[in-house]
Tab-separated table of C-alpha atoms and ligand atoms in Angstrom:
chain	number	residue	atom	x	y	z
A	28	MET	CA	-32.888	-19.103	-17.514
A	29	LYS	CA	-35.597	-16.915	-16.445
A	30	GLN	CA	-34.348	-13.414	-15.407
A	31	LYS	CA	-34.869	-12.950	-11.703
A	32	THR	CA	-36.844	-9.878	-10.588
A	33	ILE	CA	-35.680	-8.220	-7.104
A	34	LEU	CA	-37.464	-5.396	-5.261
A	35	ILE	CA	-34.801	-3.148	-3.686
A	36	THR	CA	-36.392	-0.819	-1.027
A	37	TRP	CA	-34.393	2.361	-0.524
A	38	GLY	CA	-32.438	1.935	-3.868
A	39	ILE	CA	-31.190	5.488	-4.542
A	40	GLY	CA	-29.114	5.555	-1.160
A	41	TYR	CA	-25.481	5.495	-1.037
A	42	ILE	CA	-25.128	1.634	-0.437
A	43	TRP	CA	-28.209	0.574	-2.097
A	44	SER	CA	-27.576	2.187	-5.370
A	45	HIS	CA	-24.278	0.101	-5.666
A	46	ALA	CA	-26.619	-3.030	-5.048
A	47	VAL	CA	-28.958	-1.841	-7.902
A	48	ILE	CA	-25.694	-1.470	-10.042
A	49	ALA	CA	-24.267	-4.614	-9.140
A	50	PHE	CA	-27.317	-6.921	-9.432
A	51	GLU	CA	-28.368	-5.416	-12.801
A	52	GLN	CA	-24.742	-5.930	-14.112
A	53	THR	CA	-25.292	-9.547	-12.841
A	54	TRP	CA	-28.356	-10.147	-15.220
A	55	TYR	CA	-31.048	-9.520	-12.399
A	56	LYS	CA	-33.982	-7.189	-13.337
A	57	THR	CA	-34.005	-4.675	-10.236
A	58	VAL	CA	-37.102	-2.392	-9.189
A	59	ILE	CA	-36.179	0.273	-6.963
A	60	ILE	CA	-38.194	1.759	-4.382
A	61	ASP	CA	-37.178	5.259	-2.641
A	62	ASN	CA	-39.154	8.070	-1.080
A	63	LEU	CA	-36.350	10.297	-1.708
A	64	ASP	CA	-36.236	11.830	1.898
A	65	ASN	CA	-32.650	10.880	2.413
A	66	SER	CA	-31.366	10.535	-1.405
A	67	CYS	CA	-31.702	12.603	-4.406
A	68	LEU	CA	-32.467	12.016	-7.978
A	69	SER	CA	-29.006	12.669	-9.138
A	70	THR	CA	-27.988	9.508	-7.871
A	71	TYR	CA	-30.465	7.947	-10.006
A	72	ARG	CA	-29.398	9.570	-12.920
A	73	ASN	CA	-25.780	8.581	-11.986
A	74	ILE	CA	-27.052	4.909	-12.096
A	75	TRP	CA	-28.184	5.311	-15.217
A	76	GLU	CA	-25.078	6.735	-16.475
A	77	ILE	CA	-23.160	3.872	-15.275
A	78	LEU	CA	-25.603	1.223	-16.579
A	79	TRP	CA	-26.666	3.052	-19.613
A	80	TYR	CA	-30.132	2.298	-19.124
A	81	LYS	CA	-32.856	3.201	-16.274
A	82	PRO	CA	-33.649	0.521	-13.946
A	83	ASP	CA	-37.213	0.948	-12.996
A	84	PHE	CA	-37.965	3.331	-10.155
A	85	TYR	CA	-40.936	4.291	-8.086
A	86	GLU	CA	-41.105	7.053	-5.647
A	87	VAL	CA	-42.813	5.608	-2.842
A	88	ASP	CA	-42.759	5.719	0.840
A	89	LEU	CA	-42.795	1.803	2.117
A	90	ARG	CA	-45.385	3.226	4.825
A	91	ASN	CA	-47.958	3.920	1.889
A	92	LYS	CA	-49.517	0.516	1.731
A	93	GLU	CA	-51.693	1.747	-1.413
A	94	LYS	CA	-48.810	3.042	-3.240
A	95	LEU	CA	-46.469	0.111	-2.411
A	96	GLU	CA	-49.374	-2.441	-3.571
A	97	GLU	CA	-49.346	-0.869	-7.101
A	98	VAL	CA	-45.827	-1.813	-7.587
A	99	PHE	CA	-46.392	-5.518	-6.212
A	100	LYS	CA	-49.147	-5.689	-8.663
A	101	LYS	CA	-47.055	-4.639	-11.582
A	102	TYR	CA	-44.288	-7.157	-10.999
A	103	SER	CA	-43.523	-10.869	-9.948
A	104	PHE	CA	-40.980	-10.488	-7.586
A	105	ASP	CA	-38.471	-13.047	-6.751
A	106	TRP	CA	-36.859	-11.534	-3.886
A	107	VAL	CA	-36.573	-8.646	-1.887
A	108	LEU	CA	-33.537	-6.673	-0.885
A	109	HIS	CA	-34.417	-4.715	2.089
A	110	PHE	CA	-32.437	-1.596	2.718
A	111	ALA	CA	-35.056	0.673	3.977
A	112	TRP	CA	-34.112	2.636	6.921
A	113	LEU	CA	-33.024	5.828	8.261
A	114	LYS	CA	-29.457	5.374	9.521
A	115	ALA	CA	-28.114	8.306	11.267
A	116	VAL	CA	-27.375	7.145	14.827
A	117	TRP	CA	-27.333	10.581	16.435
A	118	GLU	CA	-30.679	11.553	14.926
A	119	SER	CA	-32.280	8.407	15.926
A	120	CYS	CA	-31.400	9.446	19.493
A	121	GLU	CA	-32.945	12.691	19.003
A	122	LYS	CA	-36.063	11.344	17.477
A	123	PRO	CA	-36.520	8.095	18.099
A	124	LEU	CA	-40.111	7.703	17.184
A	125	HIS	CA	-39.453	8.966	13.885
A	126	TYR	CA	-36.888	6.047	13.480
A	127	PHE	CA	-39.309	3.689	14.951
A	128	ASP	CA	-42.147	4.688	12.405
A	129	ASN	CA	-39.855	4.921	9.184
A	130	ASN	CA	-37.978	2.010	9.672
A	131	LEU	CA	-40.566	-0.520	11.804
A	132	VAL	CA	-43.818	0.573	10.185
A	133	GLY	CA	-42.311	0.792	6.662
A	134	SER	CA	-41.101	-2.965	6.994
A	135	LEU	CA	-44.121	-3.923	8.479
A	136	ARG	CA	-46.092	-2.812	5.539
A	137	LEU	CA	-43.620	-4.493	3.148
A	138	PHE	CA	-43.567	-7.896	4.820
A	139	GLU	CA	-47.597	-7.846	4.573
A	140	LEU	CA	-47.442	-7.288	0.781
A	141	MET	CA	-44.508	-9.589	0.431
A	142	GLN	CA	-47.200	-12.233	2.364
A	143	SER	CA	-50.045	-11.357	0.131
A	144	TYR	CA	-47.984	-11.658	-3.201
A	145	ASN	CA	-46.260	-14.912	-2.022
A	146	VAL	CA	-42.960	-13.277	-2.191
A	147	LYS	CA	-40.827	-15.215	0.245
A	148	ASN	CA	-37.322	-14.482	-0.023
A	149	ILE	CA	-35.757	-11.630	1.484
A	150	ILE	CA	-32.252	-10.225	2.414
A	151	PHE	CA	-32.305	-7.785	5.243
A	152	SER	CA	-29.735	-5.532	5.691
A	153	SER	CA	-28.795	-5.572	9.194
A	154	SER	CA	-25.912	-4.049	11.538
A	155	ALA	CA	-23.656	-5.246	13.952
A	156	THR	CA	-25.637	-2.752	16.394
A	157	VAL	CA	-28.060	-5.780	17.256
A	158	TYR	CA	-25.117	-7.577	19.270
A	159	ASP	CA	-25.330	-6.599	23.082
A	160	SER	CA	-23.794	-3.024	23.472
A	161	ASN	CA	-22.833	-3.923	26.986
A	162	ARG	CA	-20.520	-6.616	25.835
A	163	SER	CA	-18.587	-3.980	23.659
A	164	ILE	CA	-17.826	-1.822	26.776
A	165	PRO	CA	-14.598	-3.382	27.528
A	166	THR	CA	-12.175	-1.710	25.136
A	167	PHE	CA	-10.794	-4.628	23.323
A	168	PRO	CA	-8.903	-5.516	21.293
A	169	PRO	CA	-5.957	-5.614	24.191
A	170	LYS	CA	-2.852	-3.612	23.424
A	171	GLY	CA	-0.940	-5.302	20.642
A	172	GLU	CA	-3.308	-8.189	19.994
A	173	ARG	CA	-4.336	-8.199	16.262
A	174	SER	CA	-5.996	-11.427	15.907
A	175	PHE	CA	-8.654	-11.120	18.863
A	176	ASN	CA	-12.191	-11.591	17.449
A	177	TRP	CA	-14.933	-10.161	18.998
A	178	PHE	CA	-18.833	-10.630	18.064
A	179	SER	CA	-19.885	-13.960	16.505
A	180	GLU	CA	-23.350	-14.877	14.832
A	181	ASN	CA	-24.226	-16.712	18.022
A	182	ASP	CA	-23.614	-14.078	20.227
A	183	LEU	CA	-26.548	-12.463	21.949
A	184	THR	CA	-28.576	-9.557	20.428
A	185	TRP	CA	-30.310	-7.406	22.570
A	186	ASN	CA	-29.571	-4.344	24.550
A	187	THR	CA	-28.768	-1.949	21.484
A	188	SER	CA	-27.193	1.374	22.191
A	189	ASN	CA	-29.532	3.601	19.809
A	190	PRO	CA	-33.017	3.680	18.343
A	191	TYR	CA	-31.764	3.046	15.035
A	192	GLY	CA	-29.881	-0.182	16.476
A	193	THR	CA	-33.216	-1.197	18.052
A	194	THR	CA	-35.015	-0.997	14.937
A	195	LYS	CA	-32.495	-3.318	13.322
A	196	PHE	CA	-32.742	-5.799	16.243
A	197	LEU	CA	-36.865	-5.734	16.023
A	198	ILE	CA	-36.848	-6.352	12.436
A	199	GLU	CA	-34.444	-9.271	12.573
A	200	ASN	CA	-36.660	-10.512	15.371
A	201	ILE	CA	-39.706	-10.150	13.252
A	202	LEU	CA	-38.349	-11.944	10.164
A	203	ASN	CA	-37.216	-14.629	12.603
A	204	ASP	CA	-40.774	-15.221	13.443
A	205	LEU	CA	-42.145	-14.765	9.673
A	206	SER	CA	-39.603	-17.531	8.656
A	207	LYS	CA	-41.043	-19.857	11.287
A	208	PHE	CA	-44.821	-19.044	10.994
A	209	ALA	CA	-45.087	-17.541	7.608
A	210	SER	CA	-42.364	-19.836	5.595
A	211	PHE	CA	-40.407	-16.685	4.861
A	212	ASN	CA	-36.696	-17.447	3.755
A	213	VAL	CA	-34.491	-14.767	5.505
A	214	ILE	CA	-30.835	-14.135	5.530
A	215	ASN	CA	-29.863	-11.041	7.765
A	216	LEU	CA	-26.517	-9.602	6.948
A	217	ARG	CA	-25.075	-7.807	9.934
A	218	TYR	CA	-22.446	-4.974	9.080
A	219	PHE	CA	-20.789	-2.188	10.664
A	220	ASN	CA	-18.767	0.451	8.680
A	221	PRO	CA	-19.244	0.411	4.797
A	222	ILE	CA	-16.981	2.744	3.245
A	223	TRP	CA	-15.983	4.706	0.046
A	224	ALA	CA	-17.178	5.089	-3.496
A	225	HIS	CA	-18.018	3.296	-6.472
A	226	PRO	CA	-15.195	2.970	-9.065
A	227	SER	CA	-16.985	4.865	-11.463
A	228	TRP	CA	-16.507	7.752	-9.047
A	229	LEU	CA	-20.251	8.662	-10.097
A	230	ILE	CA	-21.606	7.260	-6.763
A	231	TRP	CA	-19.998	7.942	-3.367
A	232	GLU	CA	-20.992	8.783	0.293
A	233	ASN	CA	-20.956	12.536	0.396
A	234	PRO	CA	-23.768	13.600	2.991
A	235	ASP	CA	-24.596	16.955	2.883
A	236	GLY	CA	-23.204	19.154	5.982
A	237	LEU	CA	-21.108	17.523	8.672
A	238	PRO	CA	-20.502	14.034	7.989
A	239	ASN	CA	-21.136	11.613	11.248
A	240	ASN	CA	-19.292	8.783	10.063
A	241	LEU	CA	-15.289	8.624	10.067
A	242	SER	CA	-14.625	7.897	6.434
A	243	PRO	CA	-16.241	11.114	4.529
A	244	PHE	CA	-15.082	13.114	7.282
A	245	ILE	CA	-11.573	12.386	6.601
A	246	MET	CA	-12.195	12.996	3.004
A	247	LYS	CA	-13.716	16.398	3.647
A	248	VAL	CA	-10.720	17.242	5.744
A	249	ALA	CA	-8.403	15.888	3.276
A	250	SER	CA	-9.769	17.955	0.429
A	251	TRP	CA	-9.626	21.065	2.697
A	252	GLU	CA	-13.640	21.231	2.919
A	253	LEU	CA	-13.461	21.126	6.526
A	254	PRO	CA	-10.376	22.213	8.723
A	255	TYR	CA	-9.805	19.318	11.158
A	256	LEU	CA	-11.297	15.893	12.425
A	257	ASN	CA	-12.394	15.732	16.020
A	258	VAL	CA	-10.918	12.104	17.438
A	259	PHE	CA	-13.939	10.832	19.723
A	260	TRP	CA	-11.265	10.208	22.683
A	261	ASP	CA	-7.530	8.950	22.466
A	262	ASP	CA	-7.129	7.066	25.954
A	263	TYR	CA	-8.718	3.759	25.458
A	264	GLU	CA	-7.228	0.326	25.914
A	265	THR	CA	-6.578	-0.227	22.734
A	266	ILE	CA	-3.438	-0.688	20.432
A	267	ASP	CA	-3.121	3.241	20.305
A	268	GLY	CA	-5.668	4.585	22.658
A	269	SER	CA	-8.369	5.075	19.635
A	270	TRP	CA	-11.256	2.778	19.105
A	271	VAL	CA	-11.129	0.039	16.333
A	272	ARG	CA	-13.600	-0.808	13.885
A	273	ASP	CA	-13.730	-3.136	10.778
A	274	TYR	CA	-14.252	-0.985	7.666
A	275	ILE	CA	-15.521	-2.658	4.459
A	276	ASP	CA	-15.561	-1.590	0.827
A	277	VAL	CA	-18.903	-1.001	-0.402
A	278	VAL	CA	-18.218	-2.953	-3.591
A	279	ASP	CA	-17.019	-5.905	-1.653
A	280	LEU	CA	-20.191	-5.719	0.767
A	281	ILE	CA	-22.519	-5.921	-2.003
A	282	ASP	CA	-20.773	-8.880	-3.743
A	283	TRP	CA	-21.485	-10.564	-0.466
A	284	HIS	CA	-25.423	-10.076	-0.965
A	285	LEU	CA	-25.287	-11.681	-4.448
A	286	LYS	CA	-23.582	-14.582	-2.855
A	287	ALA	CA	-26.106	-14.534	0.050
A	288	TYR	CA	-29.112	-14.837	-2.791
A	289	GLU	CA	-27.334	-17.719	-4.356
A	290	LEU	CA	-27.828	-19.413	-0.934
A	291	LEU	CA	-31.331	-18.763	-0.945
A	292	GLU	CA	-31.978	-19.743	-4.446
A	293	ASN	CA	-30.658	-22.990	-4.138
A	294	LEU	CA	-33.015	-23.985	-1.041
A	295	ASP	CA	-35.260	-26.934	-1.490
A	296	PHE	CA	-37.481	-25.882	1.603
A	297	SER	CA	-38.626	-22.625	3.164
A	298	GLY	CA	-38.544	-21.296	6.684
A	299	PHE	CA	-34.940	-20.838	6.168
A	300	ILE	CA	-33.131	-18.119	8.521
A	301	ASP	CA	-29.612	-17.405	9.051
A	302	ASN	CA	-27.295	-14.444	9.984
A	303	PHE	CA	-24.091	-13.565	8.757
A	304	ASN	CA	-21.775	-10.848	9.825
A	305	LEU	CA	-20.309	-8.977	6.777
A	306	TRP	CA	-16.627	-7.662	7.994
A	307	THR	CA	-13.189	-8.107	6.501
A	308	GLY	CA	-11.798	-9.659	9.826
A	309	LYS	CA	-9.178	-6.699	10.002
A	310	TRP	CA	-9.683	-4.127	12.369
A	311	VAL	CA	-8.180	-0.781	12.213
A	312	SER	CA	-7.935	2.142	15.020
A	313	VAL	CA	-9.006	5.777	14.327
A	314	PHE	CA	-5.284	6.923	14.312
A	315	GLU	CA	-4.451	4.064	11.874
A	316	MET	CA	-7.073	5.292	9.693
A	317	ILE	CA	-5.776	8.769	9.709
A	318	GLN	CA	-2.501	7.248	8.875
A	319	GLU	CA	-3.469	5.260	6.132
A	320	SER	CA	-5.856	8.349	4.706
A	321	LYS	CA	-2.585	10.417	4.700
A	322	ASN	CA	-0.625	7.361	2.774
A	323	ALA	CA	-3.513	7.391	0.185
A	324	THR	CA	-4.197	10.919	-0.135
A	325	TRP	CA	-0.789	12.524	0.249
A	326	LYS	CA	-2.611	15.080	2.388
A	327	ASP	CA	-2.168	16.322	5.886
A	328	ILE	CA	-5.204	15.237	8.463
A	329	PRO	CA	-5.073	17.426	11.011
A	330	PHE	CA	-7.306	16.408	14.133
A	331	LYS	CA	-8.309	17.366	17.528
A	332	ILE	CA	-9.142	15.059	20.434
A	333	ALA	CA	-12.838	15.568	21.580
A	334	PRO	CA	-14.976	14.253	24.221
A	335	ARG	CA	-16.766	10.601	23.119
A	336	ARG	CA	-20.251	10.787	21.351
A	337	ASN	CA	-22.713	9.331	23.955
A	338	TRP	CA	-23.840	6.734	21.385
A	339	ASP	CA	-20.390	5.552	20.647
A	340	LEU	CA	-19.675	1.769	21.073
A	341	ALA	CA	-16.003	0.874	22.271
A	342	SER	CA	-14.293	-1.111	19.881
A	343	VAL	CA	-16.465	-3.337	17.577
A	344	TYR	CA	-15.056	-6.031	15.211
A	345	CYS	CA	-15.944	-9.444	14.554
A	346	ASN	CA	-15.326	-12.851	13.303
A	347	PRO	CA	-16.183	-13.140	9.671
A	348	SER	CA	-15.275	-16.984	9.157
A	349	LYS	CA	-19.192	-17.957	9.186
A	350	SER	CA	-19.425	-15.652	6.154
A	351	LYS	CA	-16.122	-17.330	4.429
A	352	ASN	CA	-16.878	-20.795	5.104
A	353	ILE	CA	-20.788	-20.796	4.132
A	354	LEU	CA	-20.864	-18.124	1.575
A	355	GLU	CA	-17.349	-18.428	0.638
A	356	TRP	CA	-16.640	-14.939	0.568
A	357	THR	CA	-13.552	-12.745	1.695
A	358	ALA	CA	-13.241	-9.166	1.232
A	359	LYS	CA	-11.032	-8.429	-1.543
A	360	THR	CA	-10.260	-4.717	-1.540
A	361	SER	CA	-7.628	-3.447	0.708
A	362	LEU	CA	-8.043	-0.469	2.787
A	363	GLN	CA	-5.406	1.177	0.944
A	364	ASP	CA	-7.301	0.716	-2.538
A	365	SER	CA	-10.492	1.937	-0.978
A	366	LEU	CA	-9.085	5.066	0.251
A	367	LYS	CA	-7.383	5.851	-3.086
A	368	ASN	CA	-10.422	5.202	-4.845
A	369	ALA	CA	-12.407	7.544	-2.619
A	370	TRP	CA	-9.806	10.089	-2.899
A	371	LYS	CA	-9.827	10.099	-6.684
A	372	PHE	CA	-13.529	10.997	-6.316
A	373	TYR	CA	-13.024	13.840	-3.743
A	374	ASN	CA	-10.008	15.272	-5.464
A	375	LYS	CA	-11.796	15.215	-8.964
B	4	UD1	C1	-22.300	3.851	13.199
B	4	UD1	C2	-23.434	3.113	13.499
B	4	UD1	C3	-23.453	1.641	12.700
B	4	UD1	C4	-23.613	2.167	11.197
B	4	UD1	C5	-22.449	3.172	10.871
B	4	UD1	C6	-22.508	3.683	9.349
B	4	UD1	C7	-23.701	2.454	15.993
B	4	UD1	C8	-23.132	2.073	17.261
B	4	UD1	N1	-22.981	2.427	14.755
B	4	UD1	O1	-21.098	3.214	13.322
B	4	UD1	O2	-24.348	1.051	13.010
B	4	UD1	O3	-23.536	1.175	10.265
B	4	UD1	O4	-22.598	4.401	11.920
B	4	UD1	O5	-23.639	4.444	9.279
B	4	UD1	O6	-25.012	2.326	15.950
B	4	UD1	N2	-14.746	8.997	14.825
B	4	UD1	C9	-14.049	9.844	15.026
B	4	UD1	N3	-14.553	11.204	14.419
B	4	UD1	C10	-15.431	11.231	13.727
B	4	UD1	C11	-16.430	10.166	13.296
B	4	UD1	C12	-15.912	9.251	14.026
B	4	UD1	O7	-13.216	9.944	16.099
B	4	UD1	O8	-15.607	12.637	13.233
B	4	UD1	C13	-14.706	7.631	15.403
B	4	UD1	C14	-15.895	7.136	16.087
B	4	UD1	O9	-15.746	7.227	17.728
B	4	UD1	C15	-15.984	5.499	16.091
B	4	UD1	C16	-15.048	5.556	14.447
B	4	UD1	O10	-14.544	7.102	14.280
B	4	UD1	O11	-15.137	4.981	16.961
B	4	UD1	C17	-16.061	5.409	13.557
B	4	UD1	O12	-17.365	5.798	13.641
B	4	UD1	P1	-18.338	6.137	12.725
B	4	UD1	O13	-17.975	6.332	11.042
B	4	UD1	O14	-19.270	7.181	13.231
B	4	UD1	O15	-19.424	4.593	12.618
B	4	UD1	P2	-19.694	3.827	13.800
B	4	UD1	O16	-20.153	4.732	14.843
B	4	UD1	O17	-18.621	2.779	14.009
């Protein structure tokens, strides 16, 4: 069987480097594009160390169509895994145009070349932020109810809470039209809170400076790099007053992309589009995350109650049954295992 070649945009980032490893280990050839603005070459060296060889890498900004086209000329891509975006929600609120320029213009240049070079299969890494942010304002789940599911794929997508979310929403819509009018086959994978490290402990989420997201923040507090965690408010109508999320292990998340590609690969028509929520279906509150992290690290996690961040959504979680039924996928890694794995890394 011919080895398939995948273009992976922003393949040196935290989640996407996991994708490169998983796809290479499943006998795909990956070609990485990254402008290194938000990632560093040491991650590429770590990918190399894990695989024992170097996947092809080009330092290209997606907005630079000429340079991007040089890569398209060199390879015959079977499909594209499109990750390229900036993803810090607070930064997108401060610099919305910067986000639109990077995420949207970059995507347009990519889609133009895909069309010119007849590469029609794409998996887009989308987000639960595409769902109507007003709908998440009731602070569900109601106290004590564990089984309540919130967003499902048929729910309305619009009214995003920040420019980062708007770029996801717009790209999904552009892809929707490209499937209708340009025969693209598209899968939008909507996820929210990917966490933790690669089992090799060579790749992990370790942002410079103060992390924005809960998981790396907690690990930095547990390892005494930071003195305490701010819990962004504790009086919501949830099980313990803090907001809930669905945290998914990054390795599980990437496995899901492999399943999604199998679906695209077996199509016997073009113009396909579908959306999937990639969540575990098990939600956890911020206080529960603190307790789980204490159990995993055997460290104290001091915290203080702080005001809500203005872009924060209320509790967000979803019904994962569509992915389970169609992609035949469920999350395998427990939260405790993810946390223990991450801690081994931070404790190294
Ligand atoms: C945000 C994005 C999401 C993106 C994810 C990972 C929105 C609305 N959300 O999710 O699309 O995939 O980042 O980049 O666009 N918290 C604290 N203290 C902290 C940090 C967080 O209490 O120091 C709380 C937050 O209030 C929230 C939960 O922990 O309830 C998770 O926050 P975070 O990890 O930042 O992710 P989201 O905001 O859920």
